[in-house]
Amino acid sequence: MRALIIGAGNAGSNLAVKMCQENHDVVLVDSNREALDRVESRLDVLTIEGHGCNPRVLAEAQLDKVQLLVAVTSSDDVNILACNQAAHAGVAYKVARIANPDYLQTTAGYDLKDAGVDLAVNPREECAKDILNKLKLAGTHEVARLLDGRALAVGVRIHLDSPLLNVCLESFPQPELLEGVRFIAILRAGELIIPRGDTVFQENDDVYLVGRPEEIPVFLDWAFPGRPHVEKVVLAGGGGLGIPLAKELERERIPLELIEMDEDRANFIAGELNRTTVIRGNALSAETLAGCSLGPNVAFVASMGTEENNIISCLLARKYGAGKTIAQVTDPDYVRIINSISNLDQAVSTHLSMINAILHYLRGRQIEAASILHMLPGELLEVCLTGRNSWVGHKVSRLKIPRGAVIATVLRGDSVWAPTGEFILAEGDRLVLFAMPRAVKKLSSIFQK
């Protein structure tokens, strides 16, 4: 597929990396020559300098030969106009980054689809959902919703007190727990391992499993004794991500305190939210943090102006007793680094959350969704089996699954299954597969036949 990406910032460059890994032809447009040069030094892409909604620039990028346009500049207007021109040029898929939530409201006389936008992605709203998933399953460092929320993928680290330590899968001590969950991957000292029957879990393994939402917490409570449960959230920063995240937390009825230093902004936030305590103060101040009653069941989320302030405030919150800390960062590359630092819990990136949502949309007619795992070099794909698919009617153990891929779970009707080798696939089944980067394109070709 030939893809045209407008915007060579963090989101555009990281999306280009993902698409190049799958051997797509990528054209990258940006008005900043230095940004284009940075990408060009890492990837085999065609770069064009110019404004992404300029008809001349789009003609130079051969817009009429493109199957996908993704506009992720910092300007909503540029992104929408680029999609509009792509629609007139017959481009099949048009995706726009939209920061202003007003643009996302459909009214009687207005709809972004009429402007040519097939998918509008608000990075802050996507990131807020990502953070909420992490808060609801404290003790995990990765959470992804699958099958419309009927299944979850989580990542956790094995410590010395875990009953998983030195356990072999084929002699699992609590086999009933495996009826609703399935291990899909282990990251051990940087090496990715697909678990088999003879796999033995080791200390500091990052293990990834998929299962039903009601059974994941049960498994985690057994496998990770003493894991924290979030009873309150303290959110530092009432800026771009603050209100969307606060509204998500209010919907889940999780008690929330929001720290905002600017008086006018604090008053505005107080009027927008219903069940949130707004504190006017500096989240980098010991006095402010000490007054928030931080404790082992309190999560601290930092979403202020800079990632440096977010990281520092998380370190301070940990010092004052917060049981869990999450820092918002800009660059997706920072997520992996920060998540490996022992005295910080997690980092999230609005850009990575947005890329995740875009890839969710782009997998083709039968590959319905995808999720990027921050720490794991692979993706979770949702696939619907049609009657023409060669996997229908066969046992899982007899399938020619590409190396580096594994079936994690199956949705049949309203039931979610953790498939064994004897499980027979049927037409209409929705599968979740974990795939390493080299296997994603092979799976795409299998399910688009």
PDB file of C-alpha atoms in Angstrom, residues 235-402:
ATOM      1  CA  LEU A 235      -4.039  14.290  38.711  1.00  0.00           C
ATOM      2  CA  ALA A 236      -1.411  17.003  38.279  1.00  0.00           C
ATOM      3  CA  GLY A 237      -2.283  19.406  35.475  1.00  0.00           C
ATOM      4  CA  GLY A 238      -5.607  20.641  34.162  1.00  0.00           C
ATOM      5  CA  GLY A 239      -4.405  21.316  30.637  1.00  0.00           C
ATOM      6  CA  GLY A 240      -5.089  19.405  27.442  1.00  0.00           C
ATOM      7  CA  LEU A 241      -5.230  15.881  28.860  1.00  0.00           C
ATOM      8  CA  GLY A 242      -6.557  16.884  32.285  1.00  0.00           C
ATOM      9  CA  ILE A 243     -10.261  17.349  31.564  1.00  0.00           C
ATOM     10  CA  PRO A 244     -10.709  14.324  29.218  1.00  0.00           C
ATOM     11  CA  LEU A 245      -9.016  12.075  31.775  1.00  0.00           C
ATOM     12  CA  ALA A 246     -10.960  13.584  34.677  1.00  0.00           C
ATOM     13  CA  LYS A 247     -14.243  12.962  32.867  1.00  0.00           C
ATOM     14  CA  GLU A 248     -13.265   9.329  32.207  1.00  0.00           C
ATOM     15  CA  LEU A 249     -12.442   8.876  35.909  1.00  0.00           C
ATOM     16  CA  GLU A 250     -15.711  10.499  36.955  1.00  0.00           C
ATOM     17  CA  ARG A 251     -17.642   8.121  34.693  1.00  0.00           C
ATOM     18  CA  GLU A 252     -15.919   5.234  36.459  1.00  0.00           C
ATOM     19  CA  ARG A 253     -16.711   6.870  39.822  1.00  0.00           C
ATOM     20  CA  ILE A 254     -13.062   6.843  40.885  1.00  0.00           C
ATOM     21  CA  PRO A 255     -12.418   9.591  43.485  1.00  0.00           C
ATOM     22  CA  LEU A 256     -10.219  12.305  41.996  1.00  0.00           C
ATOM     23  CA  GLU A 257      -8.213  15.326  43.131  1.00  0.00           C
ATOM     24  CA  LEU A 258      -6.904  17.603  40.383  1.00  0.00           C
ATOM     25  CA  ILE A 259      -3.989  19.987  40.999  1.00  0.00           C
ATOM     26  CA  GLU A 260      -3.861  23.142  38.856  1.00  0.00           C
ATOM     27  CA  MET A 261      -1.596  26.115  39.506  1.00  0.00           C
ATOM     28  CA  ASP A 262      -3.368  28.731  37.360  1.00  0.00           C
ATOM     29  CA  GLU A 263      -6.317  30.276  39.242  1.00  0.00           C
ATOM     30  CA  ASP A 264      -8.481  30.991  36.179  1.00  0.00           C
ATOM     31  CA  ARG A 265      -7.899  27.514  34.800  1.00  0.00           C
ATOM     32  CA  ALA A 266      -8.653  25.943  38.185  1.00  0.00           C
ATOM     33  CA  ASN A 267     -11.966  27.809  38.354  1.00  0.00           C
ATOM     34  CA  PHE A 268     -12.841  26.749  34.803  1.00  0.00           C
ATOM     35  CA  ILE A 269     -12.083  23.092  35.563  1.00  0.00           C
ATOM     36  CA  ALA A 270     -14.187  23.201  38.718  1.00  0.00           C
ATOM     37  CA  GLY A 271     -17.130  24.316  36.583  1.00  0.00           C
ATOM     38  CA  GLU A 272     -16.580  21.561  34.002  1.00  0.00           C
ATOM     39  CA  LEU A 273     -16.383  18.641  36.438  1.00  0.00           C
ATOM     40  CA  ASN A 274     -18.943  17.302  38.877  1.00  0.00           C
ATOM     41  CA  ARG A 275     -17.274  15.003  41.401  1.00  0.00           C
ATOM     42  CA  THR A 276     -13.672  16.216  41.320  1.00  0.00           C
ATOM     43  CA  THR A 277     -11.874  18.157  44.040  1.00  0.00           C
ATOM     44  CA  VAL A 278      -9.821  20.890  42.347  1.00  0.00           C
ATOM     45  CA  ILE A 279      -6.742  22.032  44.280  1.00  0.00           C
ATOM     46  CA  ARG A 280      -5.000  25.249  43.317  1.00  0.00           C
ATOM     47  CA  GLY A 281      -1.324  24.562  43.824  1.00  0.00           C
ATOM     48  CA  ASN A 282       2.015  23.506  42.357  1.00  0.00           C
ATOM     49  CA  ALA A 283       2.401  19.746  41.827  1.00  0.00           C
ATOM     50  CA  LEU A 284       6.172  20.192  42.162  1.00  0.00           C
ATOM     51  CA  SER A 285       5.704  21.581  45.679  1.00  0.00           C
ATOM     52  CA  ALA A 286       6.224  19.310  48.672  1.00  0.00           C
ATOM     53  CA  GLU A 287       3.568  21.258  50.545  1.00  0.00           C
ATOM     54  CA  THR A 288       0.952  20.617  47.840  1.00  0.00           C
ATOM     55  CA  LEU A 289       1.725  16.909  47.553  1.00  0.00           C
ATOM     56  CA  ALA A 290       1.784  16.453  51.311  1.00  0.00           C
ATOM     57  CA  GLY A 291      -1.762  17.822  51.458  1.00  0.00           C
ATOM     58  CA  CYS A 292      -3.101  15.259  48.958  1.00  0.00           C
ATOM     59  CA  SER A 293      -3.029  12.297  51.386  1.00  0.00           C
ATOM     60  CA  LEU A 294      -0.979  10.138  49.038  1.00  0.00           C
ATOM     61  CA  GLY A 295      -0.871   6.484  50.021  1.00  0.00           C
ATOM     62  CA  PRO A 296      -0.348   2.929  48.719  1.00  0.00           C
ATOM     63  CA  ASN A 297      -3.823   2.846  47.114  1.00  0.00           C
ATOM     64  CA  VAL A 298      -3.510   6.305  45.561  1.00  0.00           C
ATOM     65  CA  ALA A 299      -2.340   6.756  41.960  1.00  0.00           C
ATOM     66  CA  PHE A 300      -0.590   9.947  40.883  1.00  0.00           C
ATOM     67  CA  VAL A 301      -0.867  10.969  37.206  1.00  0.00           C
ATOM     68  CA  ALA A 302       1.254  13.876  35.912  1.00  0.00           C
ATOM     69  CA  SER A 303       0.018  15.697  32.822  1.00  0.00           C
ATOM     70  CA  MET A 304       1.564  19.159  32.985  1.00  0.00           C
ATOM     71  CA  GLY A 305       3.326  21.325  30.430  1.00  0.00           C
ATOM     72  CA  THR A 306       6.615  19.434  30.076  1.00  0.00           C
ATOM     73  CA  GLU A 307       7.655  15.828  30.406  1.00  0.00           C
ATOM     74  CA  GLU A 308      10.485  16.895  32.711  1.00  0.00           C
ATOM     75  CA  ASN A 309       7.986  18.338  35.204  1.00  0.00           C
ATOM     76  CA  ASN A 310       5.818  15.243  34.844  1.00  0.00           C
ATOM     77  CA  ILE A 311       8.703  12.909  35.626  1.00  0.00           C
ATOM     78  CA  ILE A 312       9.941  14.990  38.563  1.00  0.00           C
ATOM     79  CA  SER A 313       6.470  15.298  40.086  1.00  0.00           C
ATOM     80  CA  CYS A 314       6.007  11.528  39.816  1.00  0.00           C
ATOM     81  CA  LEU A 315       9.286  10.988  41.665  1.00  0.00           C
ATOM     82  CA  LEU A 316       8.134  13.408  44.369  1.00  0.00           C
ATOM     83  CA  ALA A 317       4.725  11.730  44.590  1.00  0.00           C
ATOM     84  CA  ARG A 318       6.414   8.384  45.046  1.00  0.00           C
ATOM     85  CA  LYS A 319       8.508   9.893  47.849  1.00  0.00           C
ATOM     86  CA  TYR A 320       5.335  11.103  49.571  1.00  0.00           C
ATOM     87  CA  GLY A 321       3.712   7.683  49.429  1.00  0.00           C
ATOM     88  CA  ALA A 322       1.851   7.311  46.095  1.00  0.00           C
ATOM     89  CA  GLY A 323       1.334   3.639  45.303  1.00  0.00           C
ATOM     90  CA  LYS A 324       1.384   4.158  41.526  1.00  0.00           C
ATOM     91  CA  THR A 325       2.685   6.934  39.281  1.00  0.00           C
ATOM     92  CA  ILE A 326       2.088   7.647  35.590  1.00  0.00           C
ATOM     93  CA  ALA A 327       3.897  10.395  33.654  1.00  0.00           C
ATOM     94  CA  GLN A 328       2.718  11.791  30.336  1.00  0.00           C
ATOM     95  CA  VAL A 329       5.547  12.223  27.829  1.00  0.00           C
ATOM     96  CA  THR A 330       5.696  13.517  24.279  1.00  0.00           C
ATOM     97  CA  ASP A 331       8.082  11.211  22.460  1.00  0.00           C
ATOM     98  CA  PRO A 332       6.904   7.562  22.179  1.00  0.00           C
ATOM     99  CA  ASP A 333      10.556   6.472  22.394  1.00  0.00           C
ATOM    100  CA  TYR A 334      10.646   7.747  25.986  1.00  0.00           C
ATOM    101  CA  VAL A 335       7.913   5.326  27.042  1.00  0.00           C
ATOM    102  CA  ARG A 336      10.141   2.245  26.808  1.00  0.00           C
ATOM    103  CA  ILE A 337      13.019   4.020  28.592  1.00  0.00           C
ATOM    104  CA  ILE A 338      10.939   5.383  31.465  1.00  0.00           C
ATOM    105  CA  ASN A 339       9.050   2.126  31.958  1.00  0.00           C
ATOM    106  CA  SER A 340      12.408   0.419  32.537  1.00  0.00           C
ATOM    107  CA  ILE A 341      13.396   2.789  35.380  1.00  0.00           C
ATOM    108  CA  SER A 342      12.684   1.079  38.672  1.00  0.00           C
ATOM    109  CA  ASN A 343      11.617   4.159  40.654  1.00  0.00           C
ATOM    110  CA  LEU A 344       9.073   5.235  38.037  1.00  0.00           C
ATOM    111  CA  ASP A 345       6.007   3.126  37.321  1.00  0.00           C
ATOM    112  CA  GLN A 346       4.807   4.024  33.845  1.00  0.00           C
ATOM    113  CA  ALA A 347       4.832   6.587  31.080  1.00  0.00           C
ATOM    114  CA  VAL A 348       2.195   7.256  28.445  1.00  0.00           C
ATOM    115  CA  SER A 349       2.434   9.163  25.183  1.00  0.00           C
ATOM    116  CA  THR A 350      -0.455  10.905  23.468  1.00  0.00           C
ATOM    117  CA  HIS A 351       1.322  10.294  20.155  1.00  0.00           C
ATOM    118  CA  LEU A 352       1.584   6.561  20.781  1.00  0.00           C
ATOM    119  CA  SER A 353      -2.061   6.380  21.851  1.00  0.00           C
ATOM    120  CA  MET A 354      -3.014   8.155  18.630  1.00  0.00           C
ATOM    121  CA  ILE A 355      -0.885   5.828  16.480  1.00  0.00           C
ATOM    122  CA  ASN A 356      -2.565   2.906  18.207  1.00  0.00           C
ATOM    123  CA  ALA A 357      -5.994   4.243  17.264  1.00  0.00           C
ATOM    124  CA  ILE A 358      -4.914   4.855  13.652  1.00  0.00           C
ATOM    125  CA  LEU A 359      -3.542   1.333  13.242  1.00  0.00           C
ATOM    126  CA  HIS A 360      -6.731   0.043  14.853  1.00  0.00           C
ATOM    127  CA  TYR A 361      -8.558   1.459  11.849  1.00  0.00           C
ATOM    128  CA  LEU A 362      -6.171   0.545   9.067  1.00  0.00           C
ATOM    129  CA  ARG A 363      -5.861  -3.216   9.208  1.00  0.00           C
ATOM    130  CA  GLY A 364      -8.167  -3.867   6.269  1.00  0.00           C
ATOM    131  CA  ARG A 365     -11.694  -5.192   5.945  1.00  0.00           C
ATOM    132  CA  GLN A 366     -11.202  -8.400   7.883  1.00  0.00           C
ATOM    133  CA  ILE A 367      -8.442  -7.380  10.274  1.00  0.00           C
ATOM    134  CA  GLU A 368     -10.665  -5.176  12.379  1.00  0.00           C
ATOM    135  CA  ALA A 369      -8.384  -3.768  15.044  1.00  0.00           C
ATOM    136  CA  ALA A 370      -4.858  -3.515  16.325  1.00  0.00           C
ATOM    137  CA  SER A 371      -3.100  -2.447  19.480  1.00  0.00           C
ATOM    138  CA  ILE A 372       0.515  -1.505  19.977  1.00  0.00           C
ATOM    139  CA  LEU A 373       2.058  -2.653  23.236  1.00  0.00           C
ATOM    140  CA  HIS A 374       4.410   0.002  24.578  1.00  0.00           C
ATOM    141  CA  MET A 375       7.130  -2.352  25.782  1.00  0.00           C
ATOM    142  CA  LEU A 376       6.582  -5.406  23.624  1.00  0.00           C
ATOM    143  CA  PRO A 377       7.834  -5.473  20.009  1.00  0.00           C
ATOM    144  CA  GLY A 378       4.593  -6.703  18.516  1.00  0.00           C
ATOM    145  CA  GLU A 379       0.907  -6.018  17.982  1.00  0.00           C
ATOM    146  CA  LEU A 380      -2.448  -7.452  18.930  1.00  0.00           C
ATOM    147  CA  LEU A 381      -4.702  -7.985  15.920  1.00  0.00           C
ATOM    148  CA  GLU A 382      -8.433  -8.714  15.842  1.00  0.00           C
ATOM    149  CA  VAL A 383      -9.538 -10.845  12.903  1.00  0.00           C
ATOM    150  CA  CYS A 384     -12.993 -12.019  11.784  1.00  0.00           C
ATOM    151  CA  LEU A 385     -13.108 -15.401  10.013  1.00  0.00           C
ATOM    152  CA  THR A 386     -15.254 -15.598   6.889  1.00  0.00           C
ATOM    153  CA  GLY A 387     -16.418 -18.803   5.254  1.00  0.00           C
ATOM    154  CA  ARG A 388     -13.710 -18.454   2.614  1.00  0.00           C
ATOM    155  CA  ASN A 389     -10.856 -18.404   5.103  1.00  0.00           C
ATOM    156  CA  SER A 390      -8.678 -21.526   5.066  1.00  0.00           C
ATOM    157  CA  TRP A 391      -8.562 -21.654   8.882  1.00  0.00           C
ATOM    158  CA  VAL A 392     -12.295 -22.376   9.231  1.00  0.00           C
ATOM    159  CA  GLY A 393     -13.050 -25.915  10.376  1.00  0.00           C
ATOM    160  CA  HIS A 394      -9.511 -26.720  11.507  1.00  0.00           C
ATOM    161  CA  LYS A 395      -7.951 -27.322  14.914  1.00  0.00           C
ATOM    162  CA  VAL A 396      -5.613 -24.598  16.160  1.00  0.00           C
ATOM    163  CA  SER A 397      -2.779 -27.157  16.350  1.00  0.00           C
ATOM    164  CA  ARG A 398      -3.119 -27.873  12.586  1.00  0.00           C
ATOM    165  CA  LEU A 399      -3.001 -24.270  11.392  1.00  0.00           C
ATOM    166  CA  LYS A 400      -0.054 -22.835   9.498  1.00  0.00           C
ATOM    167  CA  ILE A 401       0.347 -19.813  11.752  1.00  0.00           C
ATOM    168  CA  PRO A 402       3.258 -17.583  10.698  1.00  0.00           C
TER     169      PRO A 402
END
